[in-house]
């Protein structure tokens, strides 16, 4: 199974928030001046309005240990979770760790199914059992199971509203995971259901936590269809991007209903002779994922709290960038498709309001549209989907866009000159 929170959502989106640039990042960014500006700006503290530093010295030792496990098991989400306001931060942290523990059970192929299935189905009950732990796992994140009493203790200390949500989602996800242990992803409906269990439920749970915290209106938690789409957009993006890695590890998450049109076996897509068919299948799945973007835009427009908006926006724009990069890209079948670090940093710092979010998503939609091959079986459908997305994202005034671009370029030149002066005179 793909990991919760997107396998990034926990594979995590290739946008690790270890954003300090290295030499290769700077070399790549030198060909994209605005990305060089992003990296330098972030290094100089320009991202603190999105990912502020947190001081956990006032927390109890048990709570501090939970944040240690959060940082250990999630490069990306650790930072954005810690940037949330108020007690929502701790509720989401515990929610993440509980689902990480559940997912570790599901991922561990050394646990026999006759033991794994009942454990998944009753995992939510372990939250109320003081001292319960599981020590038979061989997965890399087994510490969250072995030290589960720390997590469950903090869970029991949360407000009742938070506990109800976390327990309910854990129960539903555990049952869903057990269903797909032996079941293949055959139809497109199976794909939606699978993504719902491992990511849509996360979106629903997070949305309910947002509302319980009173940082967001009740409608955010009540509209489960939109919340589900938020998760499905991220999960489908990960599944699409991770074709090769999953295939090499013997996992298949692309729906048979889609790939059987283009080949006899999903693994055939690694063969150069099958590359045209593989790309057609890739594009069909990306077209399917794009259907969730309108829901994403409506959902995001309802958010009022800045920390919640940032928390939700960052993964969504990364997904949009990833799909644009993957579309019609044969590298999906032979290597890893990644967003450049400078681009990722820029997206993180810029996606802090609805106008910026719409501009970013519209931009990637336009990039994707420009890549649609005329001979693609889904040419018309994908073209129409891109137009729908762009209609929902009003274009930025050309004059304002030019001022914005030249202002950024000027800032890049100033920073470069400052660096040169530093090395010349020191």
Short mmCIF file of C-alpha atoms in Angstrom, two decimals:
data_model
loop_
_atom_site.label_atom_id
_atom_site.label_comp_id
_atom_site.label_asym_id
_atom_site.label_seq_id
_atom_site.Cartn_x
_atom_site.Cartn_y
_atom_site.Cartn_z
CA UNK A 1 0.00 0.00 0.00
CA UNK A 2 1.04 3.59 -0.57
CA UNK A 3 1.71 5.49 2.59
CA UNK A 4 -0.80 7.77 4.25
CA UNK A 5 -0.50 11.54 3.95
CA UNK A 6 0.28 10.81 0.39
CA UNK A 7 2.88 8.15 0.77
CA UNK A 8 3.41 11.97 0.38
CA UNK A 9 2.26 11.48 0.65
CA UNK A 10 4.83 9.70 2.74
CA UNK A 11 7.06 8.67 0.19
CA UNK A 12 6.85 12.16 0.45
CA UNK A 13 6.65 14.64 -2.31
CA UNK A 14 10.11 15.16 -3.71
CA UNK A 15 10.11 18.49 -1.96
CA UNK A 16 11.95 17.65 1.22
CA UNK A 17 11.91 20.66 3.48
CA UNK A 18 15.61 20.19 4.04
CA UNK A 19 15.75 23.24 1.82
CA UNK A 20 19.29 24.43 2.44
CA UNK A 21 20.81 24.41 -1.05
CA UNK A 22 23.88 22.39 -1.88
CA UNK A 23 26.33 22.96 -4.74
CA UNK A 24 24.29 20.96 -7.27
CA UNK A 25 21.16 22.94 -6.39
CA UNK A 26 23.00 26.19 -7.07
CA UNK A 27 24.40 24.89 -10.36
CA UNK A 28 20.93 23.86 -11.54
CA UNK A 29 19.46 27.15 -10.38
CA UNK A 30 22.08 29.12 -12.30
CA UNK A 31 20.16 28.22 -15.46
CA UNK A 32 16.95 29.53 -13.85
CA UNK A 33 17.70 32.93 -12.27
CA UNK A 34 14.41 33.15 -10.39
CA UNK A 35 15.16 29.78 -8.74
CA UNK A 36 18.59 30.99 -7.68
CA UNK A 37 16.81 33.93 -6.08
CA UNK A 38 14.43 31.49 -4.32
CA UNK A 39 17.28 29.45 -2.88
CA UNK A 40 19.26 32.46 -1.68
CA UNK A 41 16.17 34.11 -0.25
CA UNK A 42 15.23 30.98 1.66
CA UNK A 43 18.78 30.53 2.95
CA UNK A 44 18.64 34.09 4.25
CA UNK A 45 15.42 33.37 6.16
CA UNK A 46 12.82 34.25 3.54
CA UNK A 47 10.75 31.14 4.27
CA UNK A 48 10.18 31.84 7.95
CA UNK A 49 6.73 33.28 7.23
CA UNK A 50 5.75 29.81 6.01
CA UNK A 51 7.91 27.51 8.16
CA UNK A 52 8.72 29.41 11.36
CA UNK A 53 11.15 28.02 13.90
CA UNK A 54 9.50 26.23 16.80
CA UNK A 55 10.63 26.02 20.42
CA UNK A 56 9.52 22.78 22.04
CA UNK A 57 11.48 23.20 25.25
CA UNK A 58 8.26 23.90 27.16
CA UNK A 59 6.72 20.57 26.16
CA UNK A 60 6.71 17.51 28.38
CA UNK A 61 9.38 14.86 27.72
CA UNK A 62 6.70 12.57 26.27
CA UNK A 63 5.46 15.24 23.87
CA UNK A 64 9.03 16.10 22.86
CA UNK A 65 9.58 12.45 22.02
CA UNK A 66 6.55 12.52 19.72
CA UNK A 67 8.06 15.42 17.80
CA UNK A 68 11.33 13.51 17.65
CA UNK A 69 9.49 10.63 15.97
CA UNK A 70 7.70 13.07 13.69
CA UNK A 71 11.01 14.48 12.46
CA UNK A 72 12.51 11.01 12.18
CA UNK A 73 9.69 9.56 10.07
CA UNK A 74 8.76 12.53 7.91
CA UNK A 75 11.17 14.98 6.31
CA UNK A 76 8.46 17.00 4.61
CA UNK A 77 5.46 16.95 6.90
CA UNK A 78 7.45 17.48 10.06
CA UNK A 79 8.10 21.09 9.12
CA UNK A 80 4.62 22.01 7.91
CA UNK A 81 2.92 20.27 10.84
CA UNK A 82 5.08 22.17 13.31
CA UNK A 83 4.05 25.43 11.62
CA UNK A 84 0.36 24.93 12.45
CA UNK A 85 -1.22 27.24 15.01
CA UNK A 86 -2.33 26.44 18.53
CA UNK A 87 -3.34 22.99 19.77
CA UNK A 88 -4.07 21.91 16.19
CA UNK A 89 -0.31 21.42 15.78
CA UNK A 90 -0.17 18.71 18.44
CA UNK A 91 -3.40 17.03 17.27
CA UNK A 92 -2.08 16.74 13.70
CA UNK A 93 1.29 15.52 14.96
CA UNK A 94 -0.36 12.69 16.89
CA UNK A 95 -2.71 11.96 13.97
CA UNK A 96 0.30 11.60 11.69
CA UNK A 97 2.18 9.30 14.09
CA UNK A 98 -0.86 7.06 14.64
CA UNK A 99 -1.34 6.64 10.90
CA UNK A 100 2.38 6.13 10.43
CA UNK A 101 2.25 3.29 12.98
CA UNK A 102 -0.79 1.78 11.24
CA UNK A 103 0.94 2.05 7.87
CA UNK A 104 4.08 0.42 9.24
CA UNK A 105 2.02 -2.64 10.15
CA UNK A 106 0.48 -2.71 6.68
CA UNK A 107 3.81 -2.26 4.89
CA UNK A 108 5.61 -5.01 6.80
CA UNK A 109 5.61 -8.04 4.52
CA UNK A 110 7.12 -10.22 7.27
CA UNK A 111 3.88 -10.09 9.27
CA UNK A 112 1.64 -12.96 8.12
CA UNK A 113 -1.74 -11.84 6.81
CA UNK A 114 -3.63 -13.89 9.40
CA UNK A 115 -1.97 -11.70 12.06
CA UNK A 116 -1.85 -8.46 10.05
CA UNK A 117 -5.53 -8.24 9.05
CA UNK A 118 -7.02 -8.35 12.58
CA UNK A 119 -4.28 -6.00 13.80
CA UNK A 120 -5.17 -3.45 11.14
CA UNK A 121 -8.89 -3.80 11.82
CA UNK A 122 -8.51 -3.29 15.58
CA UNK A 123 -5.62 -0.83 15.57
CA UNK A 124 -7.87 2.07 16.64
CA UNK A 125 -8.60 0.18 19.85
CA UNK A 126 -4.90 0.21 20.78
CA UNK A 127 -5.13 3.98 21.25
CA UNK A 128 -6.97 3.41 24.52
CA UNK A 129 -4.72 0.58 25.77
CA UNK A 130 -2.06 1.92 28.10
CA UNK A 131 1.28 0.27 27.47
CA UNK A 132 0.33 -1.51 24.22
CA UNK A 133 3.17 -1.85 21.74
CA UNK A 134 4.15 -4.08 18.83
CA UNK A 135 7.68 -5.45 18.67
CA UNK A 136 7.57 -7.87 15.71
CA UNK A 137 7.96 -5.34 12.91
CA UNK A 138 11.03 -5.23 10.70
CA UNK A 139 10.13 -1.99 8.92
CA UNK A 140 12.41 1.04 9.09
CA UNK A 141 9.80 3.02 11.07
CA UNK A 142 9.23 0.23 13.58
CA UNK A 143 10.12 2.61 16.44
CA UNK A 144 6.64 4.16 16.29
CA UNK A 145 5.19 0.72 17.02
CA UNK A 146 7.75 -0.27 19.63
CA UNK A 147 7.30 3.05 21.46
CA UNK A 148 3.57 3.34 20.74
CA UNK A 149 2.76 3.95 24.45
CA UNK A 150 4.35 7.39 24.06
CA UNK A 151 2.06 8.21 21.12
CA UNK A 152 -1.08 6.75 22.69
CA UNK A 153 -0.44 8.65 25.92
CA UNK A 154 -0.35 11.94 24.04
CA UNK A 155 -3.45 10.86 22.09
CA UNK A 156 -5.37 10.30 25.32
CA UNK A 157 -4.35 13.78 26.47
CA UNK A 158 -5.95 15.47 23.45
CA UNK A 159 -9.34 17.17 23.59
CA UNK A 160 -12.24 14.79 23.00
CA UNK A 161 -13.10 16.30 19.62
CA UNK A 162 -9.63 15.52 18.31
CA UNK A 163 -9.67 11.98 19.76
CA UNK A 164 -12.99 11.15 18.10
CA UNK A 165 -11.66 12.15 14.67
CA UNK A 166 -8.33 10.32 15.00
CA UNK A 167 -9.93 7.11 16.27
CA UNK A 168 -12.60 7.11 13.56
CA UNK A 169 -10.17 7.69 10.69
CA UNK A 170 -7.74 5.09 12.06
CA UNK A 171 -10.57 2.53 12.20
CA UNK A 172 -11.76 3.28 8.67
CA UNK A 173 -8.25 3.29 7.23
CA UNK A 174 -7.33 0.03 8.95
CA UNK A 175 -10.39 -1.67 7.50
CA UNK A 176 -9.62 -0.26 4.07
CA UNK A 177 -6.00 -1.40 4.21
CA UNK A 178 -7.06 -4.91 5.17
CA UNK A 179 -9.43 -4.97 2.19
CA UNK A 180 -6.62 -4.23 -0.27
CA UNK A 181 -4.08 -6.66 1.18
CA UNK A 182 -5.29 -9.36 -1.19
CA UNK A 183 -7.24 -7.19 -3.63
CA UNK A 184 -5.67 -5.79 -6.79
CA UNK A 185 -6.35 -2.32 -8.20
CA UNK A 186 -8.29 -3.43 -11.28
CA UNK A 187 -10.86 -0.81 -12.23
CA UNK A 188 -10.69 2.97 -12.11
CA UNK A 189 -13.25 2.73 -9.29
CA UNK A 190 -10.81 0.48 -7.40
CA UNK A 191 -8.13 3.14 -7.89
CA UNK A 192 -10.38 5.81 -6.43
CA UNK A 193 -11.32 3.55 -3.52
CA UNK A 194 -7.72 2.57 -2.80
CA UNK A 195 -6.61 6.22 -2.89
CA UNK A 196 -9.55 7.10 -0.65
CA UNK A 197 -8.47 4.61 1.99
CA UNK A 198 -4.83 5.69 2.11
CA UNK A 199 -5.09 9.42 1.35
CA UNK A 200 -8.68 10.59 0.98
CA UNK A 201 -9.41 9.56 4.56
CA UNK A 202 -6.37 11.56 5.64
CA UNK A 203 -7.80 14.62 3.90
CA UNK A 204 -11.16 14.03 5.57
CA UNK A 205 -9.54 13.55 8.97
CA UNK A 206 -7.38 16.64 8.69
CA UNK A 207 -10.35 18.72 7.58
CA UNK A 208 -12.35 17.58 10.59
CA UNK A 209 -9.42 18.44 12.86
CA UNK A 210 -9.24 21.91 11.30
CA UNK A 211 -12.90 22.46 12.13
CA UNK A 212 -12.65 21.01 15.65
CA UNK A 213 -9.82 23.46 16.35
CA UNK A 214 -12.17 26.35 15.41
CA UNK A 215 -9.43 27.71 13.15
CA UNK A 216 -11.67 26.82 10.21
CA UNK A 217 -15.44 26.85 9.67
CA UNK A 218 -17.52 23.72 10.17
CA UNK A 219 -18.12 23.34 6.42
CA UNK A 220 -14.42 22.49 5.91
CA UNK A 221 -14.82 19.34 7.99
CA UNK A 222 -18.34 18.55 6.81
CA UNK A 223 -17.69 18.60 3.05
CA UNK A 224 -16.03 15.20 2.83
CA UNK A 225 -16.19 15.10 -0.99
CA UNK A 226 -13.83 18.05 -1.34
CA UNK A 227 -11.58 16.80 1.45
CA UNK A 228 -11.40 13.40 -0.23
CA UNK A 229 -10.39 15.04 -3.53
CA UNK A 230 -7.54 16.84 -1.77
CA UNK A 231 -6.11 13.47 -0.74
CA UNK A 232 -6.80 11.73 -4.04
CA UNK A 233 -5.00 14.42 -6.05
CA UNK A 234 -1.85 13.95 -3.96
CA UNK A 235 -2.03 10.17 -3.87
CA UNK A 236 -2.64 9.71 -7.58
CA UNK A 237 0.27 12.02 -8.31
CA UNK A 238 2.55 9.87 -6.15
CA UNK A 239 1.33 6.62 -7.65
CA UNK A 240 1.84 7.97 -11.18
CA UNK A 241 5.30 9.36 -10.47
CA UNK A 242 6.50 6.26 -8.61
CA UNK A 243 5.76 3.74 -11.36
CA UNK A 244 9.34 2.52 -11.69
CA UNK A 245 10.14 2.26 -7.99
CA UNK A 246 6.92 0.37 -7.27
CA UNK A 247 7.43 -1.90 -10.28
CA UNK A 248 10.97 -2.80 -9.24
CA UNK A 249 9.69 -3.67 -5.75
CA UNK A 250 6.94 -5.88 -7.16
CA UNK A 251 4.06 -3.51 -6.39
CA UNK A 252 1.40 -2.44 -8.87
CA UNK A 253 -0.86 0.53 -8.16
CA UNK A 254 -1.72 1.63 -11.69
CA UNK A 255 -5.28 0.40 -12.41
CA UNK A 256 -5.48 -2.54 -14.80
CA UNK A 257 -8.45 -0.96 -16.56
CA UNK A 258 -6.14 1.78 -17.80
CA UNK A 259 -2.88 -0.04 -18.55
CA UNK A 260 -4.43 -3.11 -20.19
CA UNK A 261 -5.32 -0.88 -23.16
CA UNK A 262 -1.64 -0.35 -23.83
CA UNK A 263 0.13 -3.57 -22.85
CA UNK A 264 -0.21 -7.15 -21.64
CA UNK A 265 1.72 -6.51 -18.41
CA UNK A 266 2.35 -3.33 -16.47
CA UNK A 267 6.05 -4.18 -16.24
CA UNK A 268 6.23 -4.12 -20.06
CA UNK A 269 6.29 -0.34 -19.89
CA UNK A 270 9.95 -0.51 -18.86
CA UNK A 271 10.83 -1.84 -22.32
CA UNK A 272 11.92 0.77 -24.86
CA UNK A 273 9.77 -0.88 -27.53
CA UNK A 274 6.67 -0.22 -25.41
CA UNK A 275 7.53 3.39 -24.57
CA UNK A 276 4.90 5.06 -26.83
CA UNK A 277 2.14 2.93 -25.28
CA UNK A 278 3.55 3.54 -21.80
CA UNK A 279 3.43 7.31 -22.28
CA UNK A 280 -0.17 7.11 -23.53
CA UNK A 281 -1.13 5.24 -20.35
CA UNK A 282 0.80 7.72 -18.23
CA UNK A 283 -1.07 10.61 -19.84
CA UNK A 284 -4.43 8.93 -19.33
CA UNK A 285 -3.80 8.58 -15.59
CA UNK A 286 -2.61 12.18 -15.32
CA UNK A 287 -5.80 13.28 -17.07
CA UNK A 288 -7.74 11.34 -14.44
CA UNK A 289 -5.82 13.01 -11.60
CA UNK A 290 -6.49 16.48 -13.03
CA UNK A 291 -10.21 15.95 -12.44
CA UNK A 292 -9.61 16.68 -8.75
CA UNK A 293 -8.10 20.14 -9.29
CA UNK A 294 -11.44 22.03 -9.38
CA UNK A 295 -12.32 20.51 -5.99
CA UNK A 296 -8.89 21.47 -4.67
CA UNK A 297 -9.47 25.11 -5.67
CA UNK A 298 -12.89 25.24 -3.99
CA UNK A 299 -11.54 23.61 -0.84
CA UNK A 300 -8.60 26.01 -0.61
CA UNK A 301 -10.86 29.04 -1.12
CA UNK A 302 -12.71 28.17 2.11
CA UNK A 303 -9.64 28.24 4.36
CA UNK A 304 -9.20 31.28 6.63
CA UNK A 305 -6.26 30.45 8.89
CA UNK A 306 -2.86 31.19 7.33
CA UNK A 307 -1.04 28.24 8.88
CA UNK A 308 -3.74 25.82 7.71
CA UNK A 309 -3.70 27.38 4.24
CA UNK A 310 0.08 26.96 3.99
CA UNK A 311 -0.13 23.40 5.30
CA UNK A 312 -2.65 22.44 2.60
CA UNK A 313 -1.32 24.55 -0.28
CA UNK A 314 2.30 23.38 -0.32
CA UNK A 315 1.60 19.71 -1.17
CA UNK A 316 -1.07 20.67 -3.72
CA UNK A 317 1.19 22.98 -5.74
CA UNK A 318 3.98 20.40 -5.56
CA UNK A 319 1.54 17.86 -7.00
CA UNK A 320 0.57 20.21 -9.82
CA UNK A 321 4.26 20.80 -10.61
CA UNK A 322 4.97 17.07 -10.50
CA UNK A 323 2.15 16.18 -12.90
CA UNK A 324 3.26 18.87 -15.36
CA UNK A 325 6.78 17.44 -15.24
CA UNK A 326 5.60 13.83 -15.59
CA UNK A 327 3.18 14.44 -18.45
CA UNK A 328 4.42 12.83 -21.70
CA UNK A 329 7.74 12.25 -19.94
CA UNK A 330 9.29 8.84 -20.74
CA UNK A 331 11.70 9.32 -17.82
CA UNK A 332 8.89 8.11 -15.54
CA UNK A 333 9.64 4.60 -16.85
CA UNK A 334 13.41 4.71 -16.52
CA UNK A 335 14.30 6.98 -13.62
CA UNK A 336 13.07 9.46 -11.02
CA UNK A 337 11.18 12.60 -11.98
CA UNK A 338 11.91 15.37 -9.49
CA UNK A 339 11.12 19.03 -9.09
CA UNK A 340 14.26 21.17 -8.90
CA UNK A 341 15.01 22.36 -5.38
CA UNK A 342 14.90 26.02 -6.40
CA UNK A 343 11.49 25.53 -7.97
CA UNK A 344 10.18 23.72 -4.89
CA UNK A 345 11.42 26.45 -2.54
CA UNK A 346 9.76 29.10 -4.69
CA UNK A 347 6.45 27.24 -4.64
CA UNK A 348 6.60 26.92 -0.87
CA UNK A 349 7.25 30.63 -0.34
CA UNK A 350 4.75 31.84 -2.94
CA UNK A 351 1.67 29.65 -2.37
CA UNK A 352 0.39 31.59 0.63
CA UNK A 353 -2.88 33.04 -0.75
CA UNK A 354 -5.57 32.18 -3.27
CA UNK A 355 -4.44 34.51 -6.07
CA UNK A 356 -0.93 33.03 -5.91
CA UNK A 357 -2.28 29.49 -5.69
CA UNK A 358 -4.48 30.02 -8.74
CA UNK A 359 -1.60 31.58 -10.66
CA UNK A 360 0.70 28.66 -9.88
CA UNK A 361 -1.84 25.97 -10.76
CA UNK A 362 -2.85 27.80 -13.94
CA UNK A 363 0.80 28.06 -14.94
CA UNK A 364 1.40 24.32 -14.57
CA UNK A 365 -1.86 23.56 -16.33
CA UNK A 366 -0.67 25.67 -19.27
CA UNK A 367 2.70 23.91 -19.27
CA UNK A 368 0.97 20.54 -19.33
CA UNK A 369 -1.43 21.61 -22.06
CA UNK A 370 1.47 22.67 -24.28
CA UNK A 371 2.90 19.14 -24.03
CA UNK A 372 -0.24 17.23 -25.15
CA UNK A 373 0.73 15.13 -28.20
CA UNK A 374 -1.66 15.35 -31.13
CA UNK A 375 -1.73 11.56 -31.36
CA UNK A 376 -2.54 11.05 -27.69
CA UNK A 377 -5.77 9.01 -27.28
CA UNK A 378 -6.92 11.45 -24.58
CA UNK A 379 -5.86 14.61 -26.41
CA UNK A 380 -9.33 16.20 -26.39
CA UNK A 381 -10.18 15.20 -22.81
CA UNK A 382 -6.89 16.49 -21.40
CA UNK A 383 -7.10 19.70 -23.41
CA UNK A 384 -10.63 20.31 -22.11
CA UNK A 385 -9.55 19.58 -18.53
CA UNK A 386 -6.72 22.08 -18.79
CA UNK A 387 -9.13 24.72 -20.09
CA UNK A 388 -11.49 24.07 -17.19
CA UNK A 389 -8.66 24.55 -14.71
CA UNK A 390 -7.46 27.73 -16.42
CA UNK A 391 -11.02 29.12 -16.43
CA UNK A 392 -11.08 28.65 -12.65
CA UNK A 393 -7.77 30.52 -12.34
CA UNK A 394 -8.13 34.09 -13.68
CA UNK A 395 -4.94 35.19 -15.48
CA UNK A 396 -2.59 37.65 -13.81
CA UNK A 397 -2.54 41.14 -15.34
CA UNK A 398 0.28 41.16 -17.92
CA UNK A 399 1.68 44.46 -16.67
CA UNK A 400 1.73 43.24 -13.07
CA UNK A 401 3.35 39.98 -14.18
CA UNK A 402 6.12 41.84 -16.02
CA UNK A 403 6.79 44.08 -13.03
CA UNK A 404 6.88 41.00 -10.80
CA UNK A 405 9.32 39.17 -13.10
CA UNK A 406 11.72 42.08 -13.59
CA UNK A 407 11.60 42.87 -9.88
CA UNK A 408 12.61 39.30 -9.09
CA UNK A 409 15.39 39.42 -11.69
CA UNK A 410 16.69 42.67 -10.22
CA UNK A 411 16.74 41.08 -6.76
CA UNK A 412 18.73 38.14 -8.14
CA UNK A 413 21.32 40.47 -9.65
CA UNK A 414 21.63 42.43 -6.40
CA UNK A 415 22.21 39.25 -4.40
CA UNK A 416 24.79 37.97 -6.91
CA UNK A 417 26.62 41.30 -6.81
CA UNK A 418 26.61 41.25 -3.02
CA UNK A 419 28.11 37.77 -2.99
CA UNK A 420 30.79 38.76 -5.49
CA UNK A 421 31.66 41.88 -3.48
CA UNK A 422 31.91 39.75 -0.36
CA UNK A 423 34.47 37.40 -1.95
CA UNK A 424 36.40 40.26 -3.59
CA UNK A 425 36.85 42.37 -0.49
CA UNK A 426 37.21 39.68 2.19
#
